[in-house]
CSV table of C-alpha atoms (C1' of nucleotides) in Angstrom, one decimal:
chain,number,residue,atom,x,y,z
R,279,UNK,CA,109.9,72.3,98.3
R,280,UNK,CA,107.4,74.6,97.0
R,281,UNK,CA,107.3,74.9,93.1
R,282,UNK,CA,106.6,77.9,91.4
R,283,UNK,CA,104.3,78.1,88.4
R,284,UNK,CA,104.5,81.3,85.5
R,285,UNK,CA,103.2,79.0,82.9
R,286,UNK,CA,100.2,76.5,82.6
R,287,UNK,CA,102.4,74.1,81.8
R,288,UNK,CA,104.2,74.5,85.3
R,289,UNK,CA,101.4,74.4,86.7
R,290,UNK,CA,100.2,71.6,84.8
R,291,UNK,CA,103.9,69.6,85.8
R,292,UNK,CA,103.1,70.2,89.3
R,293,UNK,CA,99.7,68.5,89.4
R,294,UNK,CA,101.0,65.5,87.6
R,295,UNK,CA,103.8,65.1,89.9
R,296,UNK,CA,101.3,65.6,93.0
R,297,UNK,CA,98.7,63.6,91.6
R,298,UNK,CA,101.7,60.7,90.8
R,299,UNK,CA,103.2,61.2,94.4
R,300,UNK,CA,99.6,60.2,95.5
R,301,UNK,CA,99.4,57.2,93.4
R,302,UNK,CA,95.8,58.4,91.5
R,303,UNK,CA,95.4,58.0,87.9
R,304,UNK,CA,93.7,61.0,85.8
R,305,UNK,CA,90.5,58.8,86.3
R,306,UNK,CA,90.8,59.2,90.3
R,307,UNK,CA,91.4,62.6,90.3
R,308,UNK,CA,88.8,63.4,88.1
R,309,UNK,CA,86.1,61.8,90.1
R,310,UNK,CA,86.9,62.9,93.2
R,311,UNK,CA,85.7,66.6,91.3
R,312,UNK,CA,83.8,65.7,89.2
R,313,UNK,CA,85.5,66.3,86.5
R,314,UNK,CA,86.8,63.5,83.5
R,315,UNK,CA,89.7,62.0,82.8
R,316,UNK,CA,90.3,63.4,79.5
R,317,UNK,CA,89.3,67.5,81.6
R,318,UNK,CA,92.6,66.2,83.7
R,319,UNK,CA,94.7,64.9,80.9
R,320,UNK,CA,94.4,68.2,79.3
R,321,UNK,CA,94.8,70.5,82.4
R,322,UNK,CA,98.1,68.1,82.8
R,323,UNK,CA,99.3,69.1,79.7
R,324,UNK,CA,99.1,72.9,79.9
R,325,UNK,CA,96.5,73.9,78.2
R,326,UNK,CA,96.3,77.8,78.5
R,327,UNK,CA,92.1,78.1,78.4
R,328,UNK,CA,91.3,76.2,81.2
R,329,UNK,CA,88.9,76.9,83.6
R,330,UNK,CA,90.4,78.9,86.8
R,331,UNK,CA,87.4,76.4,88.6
R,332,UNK,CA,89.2,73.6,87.1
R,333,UNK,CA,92.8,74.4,88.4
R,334,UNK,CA,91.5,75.1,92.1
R,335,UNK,CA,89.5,71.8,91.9
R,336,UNK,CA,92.4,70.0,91.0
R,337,UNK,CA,94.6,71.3,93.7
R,338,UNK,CA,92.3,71.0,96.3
R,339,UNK,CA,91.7,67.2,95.7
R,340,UNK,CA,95.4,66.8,95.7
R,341,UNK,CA,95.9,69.0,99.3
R,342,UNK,CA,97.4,71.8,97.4
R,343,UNK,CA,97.1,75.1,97.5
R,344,UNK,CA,97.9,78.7,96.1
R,345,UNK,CA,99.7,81.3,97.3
R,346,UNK,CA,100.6,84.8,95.4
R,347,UNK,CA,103.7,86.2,96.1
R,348,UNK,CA,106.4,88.6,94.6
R,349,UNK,CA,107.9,87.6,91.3
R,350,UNK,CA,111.7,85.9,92.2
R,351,UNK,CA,114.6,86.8,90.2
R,352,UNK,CA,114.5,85.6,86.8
R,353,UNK,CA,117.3,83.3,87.7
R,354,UNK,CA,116.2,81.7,90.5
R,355,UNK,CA,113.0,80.8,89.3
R,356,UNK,CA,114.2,79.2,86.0
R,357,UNK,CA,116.2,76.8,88.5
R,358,UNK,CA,112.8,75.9,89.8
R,359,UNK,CA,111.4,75.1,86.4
R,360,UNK,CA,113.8,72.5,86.0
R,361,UNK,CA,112.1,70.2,87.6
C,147,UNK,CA,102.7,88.7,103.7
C,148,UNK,CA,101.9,86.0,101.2
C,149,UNK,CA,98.3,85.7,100.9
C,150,UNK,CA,96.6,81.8,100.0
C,151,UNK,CA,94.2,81.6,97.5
C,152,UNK,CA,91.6,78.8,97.3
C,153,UNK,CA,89.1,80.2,95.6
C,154,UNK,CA,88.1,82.1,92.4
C,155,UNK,CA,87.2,85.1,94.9
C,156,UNK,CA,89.9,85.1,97.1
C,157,UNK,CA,92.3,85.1,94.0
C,158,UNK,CA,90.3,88.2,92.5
C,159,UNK,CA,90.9,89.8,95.9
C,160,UNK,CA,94.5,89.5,95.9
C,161,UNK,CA,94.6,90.9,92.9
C,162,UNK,CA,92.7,94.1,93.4
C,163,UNK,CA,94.7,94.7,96.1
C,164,UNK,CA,97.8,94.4,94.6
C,165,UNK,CA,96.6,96.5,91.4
C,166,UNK,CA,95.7,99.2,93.9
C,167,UNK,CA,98.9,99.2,95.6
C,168,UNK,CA,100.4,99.6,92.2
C,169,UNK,CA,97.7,102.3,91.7
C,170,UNK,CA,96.8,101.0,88.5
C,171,UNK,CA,93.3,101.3,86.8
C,172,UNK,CA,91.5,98.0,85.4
C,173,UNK,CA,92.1,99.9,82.3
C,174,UNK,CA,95.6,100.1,82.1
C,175,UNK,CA,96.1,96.7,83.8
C,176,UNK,CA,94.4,95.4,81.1
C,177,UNK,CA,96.7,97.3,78.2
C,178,UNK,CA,99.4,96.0,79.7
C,179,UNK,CA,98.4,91.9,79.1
C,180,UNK,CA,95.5,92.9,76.0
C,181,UNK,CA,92.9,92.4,78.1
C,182,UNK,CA,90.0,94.6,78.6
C,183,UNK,CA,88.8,96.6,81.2
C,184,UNK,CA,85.5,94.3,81.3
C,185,UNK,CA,88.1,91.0,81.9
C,186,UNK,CA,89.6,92.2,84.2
C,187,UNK,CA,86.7,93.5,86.3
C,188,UNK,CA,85.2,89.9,86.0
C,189,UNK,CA,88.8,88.5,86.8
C,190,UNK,CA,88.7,90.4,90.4
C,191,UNK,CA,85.4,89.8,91.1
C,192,UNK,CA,86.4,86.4,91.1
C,193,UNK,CA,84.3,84.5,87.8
C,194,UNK,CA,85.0,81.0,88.4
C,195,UNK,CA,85.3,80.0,84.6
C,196,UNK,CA,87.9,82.6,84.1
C,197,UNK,CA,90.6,81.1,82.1
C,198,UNK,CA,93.9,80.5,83.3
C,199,UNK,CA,95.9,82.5,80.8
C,200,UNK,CA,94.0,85.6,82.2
C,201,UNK,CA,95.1,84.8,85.7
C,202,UNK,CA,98.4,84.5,85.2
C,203,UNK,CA,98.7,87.0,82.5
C,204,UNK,CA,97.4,89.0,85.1
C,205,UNK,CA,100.0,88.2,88.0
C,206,UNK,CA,102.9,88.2,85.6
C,207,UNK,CA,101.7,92.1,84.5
C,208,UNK,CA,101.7,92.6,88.3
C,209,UNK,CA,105.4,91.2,89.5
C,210,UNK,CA,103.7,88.7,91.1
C,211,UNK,CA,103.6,84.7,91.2
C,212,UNK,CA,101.6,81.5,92.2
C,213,UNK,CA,103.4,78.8,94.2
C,214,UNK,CA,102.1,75.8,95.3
C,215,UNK,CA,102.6,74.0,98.8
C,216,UNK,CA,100.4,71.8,100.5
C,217,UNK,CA,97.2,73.2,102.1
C,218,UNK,CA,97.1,74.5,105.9
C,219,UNK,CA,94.9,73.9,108.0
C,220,UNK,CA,91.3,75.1,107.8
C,221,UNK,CA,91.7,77.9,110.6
C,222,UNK,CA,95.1,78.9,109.5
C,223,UNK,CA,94.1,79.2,106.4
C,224,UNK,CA,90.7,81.3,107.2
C,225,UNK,CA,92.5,83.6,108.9
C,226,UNK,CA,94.7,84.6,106.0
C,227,UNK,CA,91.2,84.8,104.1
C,228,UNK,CA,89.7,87.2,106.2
C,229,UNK,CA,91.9,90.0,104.6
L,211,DT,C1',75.2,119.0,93.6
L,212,DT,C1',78.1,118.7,89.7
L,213,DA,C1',81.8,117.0,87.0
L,214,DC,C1',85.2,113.4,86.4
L,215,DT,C1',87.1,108.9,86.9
L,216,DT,C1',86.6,104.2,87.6
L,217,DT,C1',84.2,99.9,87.6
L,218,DA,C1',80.3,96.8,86.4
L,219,DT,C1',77.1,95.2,82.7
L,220,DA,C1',74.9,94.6,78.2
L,221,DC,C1',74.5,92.9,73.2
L,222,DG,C1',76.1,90.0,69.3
L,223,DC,C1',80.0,87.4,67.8
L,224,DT,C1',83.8,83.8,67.6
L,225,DA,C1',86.4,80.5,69.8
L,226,DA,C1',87.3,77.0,73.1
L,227,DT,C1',86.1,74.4,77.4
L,228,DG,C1',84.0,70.5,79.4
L,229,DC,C1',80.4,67.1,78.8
L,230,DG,C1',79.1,62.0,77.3
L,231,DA,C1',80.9,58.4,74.9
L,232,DA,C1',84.3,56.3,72.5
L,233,DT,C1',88.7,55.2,70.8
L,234,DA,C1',93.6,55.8,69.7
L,235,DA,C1',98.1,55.8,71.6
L,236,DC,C1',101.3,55.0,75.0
L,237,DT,C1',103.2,52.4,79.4
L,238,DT,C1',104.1,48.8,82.2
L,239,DG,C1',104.5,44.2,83.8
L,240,DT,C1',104.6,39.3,82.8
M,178,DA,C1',105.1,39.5,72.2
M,179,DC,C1',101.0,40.1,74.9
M,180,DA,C1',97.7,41.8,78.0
M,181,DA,C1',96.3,45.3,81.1
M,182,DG,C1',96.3,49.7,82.7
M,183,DT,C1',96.8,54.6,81.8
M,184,DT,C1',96.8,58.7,79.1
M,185,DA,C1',95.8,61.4,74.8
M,186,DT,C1',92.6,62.5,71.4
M,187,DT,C1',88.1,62.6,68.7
M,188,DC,C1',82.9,63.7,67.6
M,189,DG,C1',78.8,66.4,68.5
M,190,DC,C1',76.7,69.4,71.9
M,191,DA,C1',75.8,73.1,75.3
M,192,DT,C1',77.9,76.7,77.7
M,193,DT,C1',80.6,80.7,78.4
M,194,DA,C1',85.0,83.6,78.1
M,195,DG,C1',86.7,87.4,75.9
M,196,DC,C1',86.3,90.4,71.9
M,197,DG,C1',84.5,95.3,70.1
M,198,DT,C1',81.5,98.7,71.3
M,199,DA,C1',78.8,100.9,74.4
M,200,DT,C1',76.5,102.3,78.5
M,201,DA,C1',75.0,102.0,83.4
M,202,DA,C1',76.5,102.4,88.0
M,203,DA,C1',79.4,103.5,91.5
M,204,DG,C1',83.1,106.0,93.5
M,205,DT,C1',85.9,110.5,94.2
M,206,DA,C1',86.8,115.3,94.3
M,207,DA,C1',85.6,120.1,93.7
DNA sequence: TTACTTTATACGCTAATGCGAATAACTTGT
DNA sequence: ACAAGTTATTCGCATTAGCGTATAAAGTAA
């Protein structure tokens, strides 16, 4: 399944998910990229100012990556927000 | 095609490319979210501390959307970079 | 070339990240 | 209940986006 994300918190959703999948706390993550714990608790939670840097570090340390495509219906998107 | 984005400048890329299609100006982009023009120039050429609400503000005002999958392999993944 | 459009930069400002360090607050297992 | 682990939040600090405004610089067409 590949999740969409409109929203930081989707996005955010999807990294915790990931990052629980993998069995790494916040502090794991973080220092694989240098980055703190608290930097990951907040990117987690959706916070709308954070760094684009901080996003791609994220996903990369988790084996995830972007990919831009069309908007989907609004429909079938909001099914893929449910989880 | 759904191009993969892993970095600041690849992201910027894809979304030059798709404001061009649209045949949009920076300018009007820009109106569109209340950005301006000087954002979004730094957005496309990639700034890595670009917030996040930008980015998406951006794809949203371009019918577009990020989903996340699991990263490719390096080569195919290079390849999609190249354009 | 010249005129016009579009994009890239600059300056001073405010707001917010991410830092180190620390500590609440919340979870989980025993 | 208790301890241990995990996550959320706070303080002061340095850095930087994005703002308004403005202007260079680059691209496009005649």
């Amino acid at each position: 399944m590949k999740p969409i994300a409109r929203t930081e918190q989707q996005l955010g959703a999807i990294i915790r998910r990931e990052r629980r999948r993998q069995e790494l706390t916040q502090q794991q993550l973080g220092a694989r990229i240098g980055l703190r714990q608290a930097t990951i608790s907040k990117l987690e939670r959706g916070e709308p100012a954070t760094r684009l840097r901080t996003l791609l570090d994220a996903l990369t340390a988790l084996g995830l990556q972007l990919v831009i495509e069309e908007r989907e219906t609004a429909a079938s998107a909001d099914i893929g927000a449910l989880f």
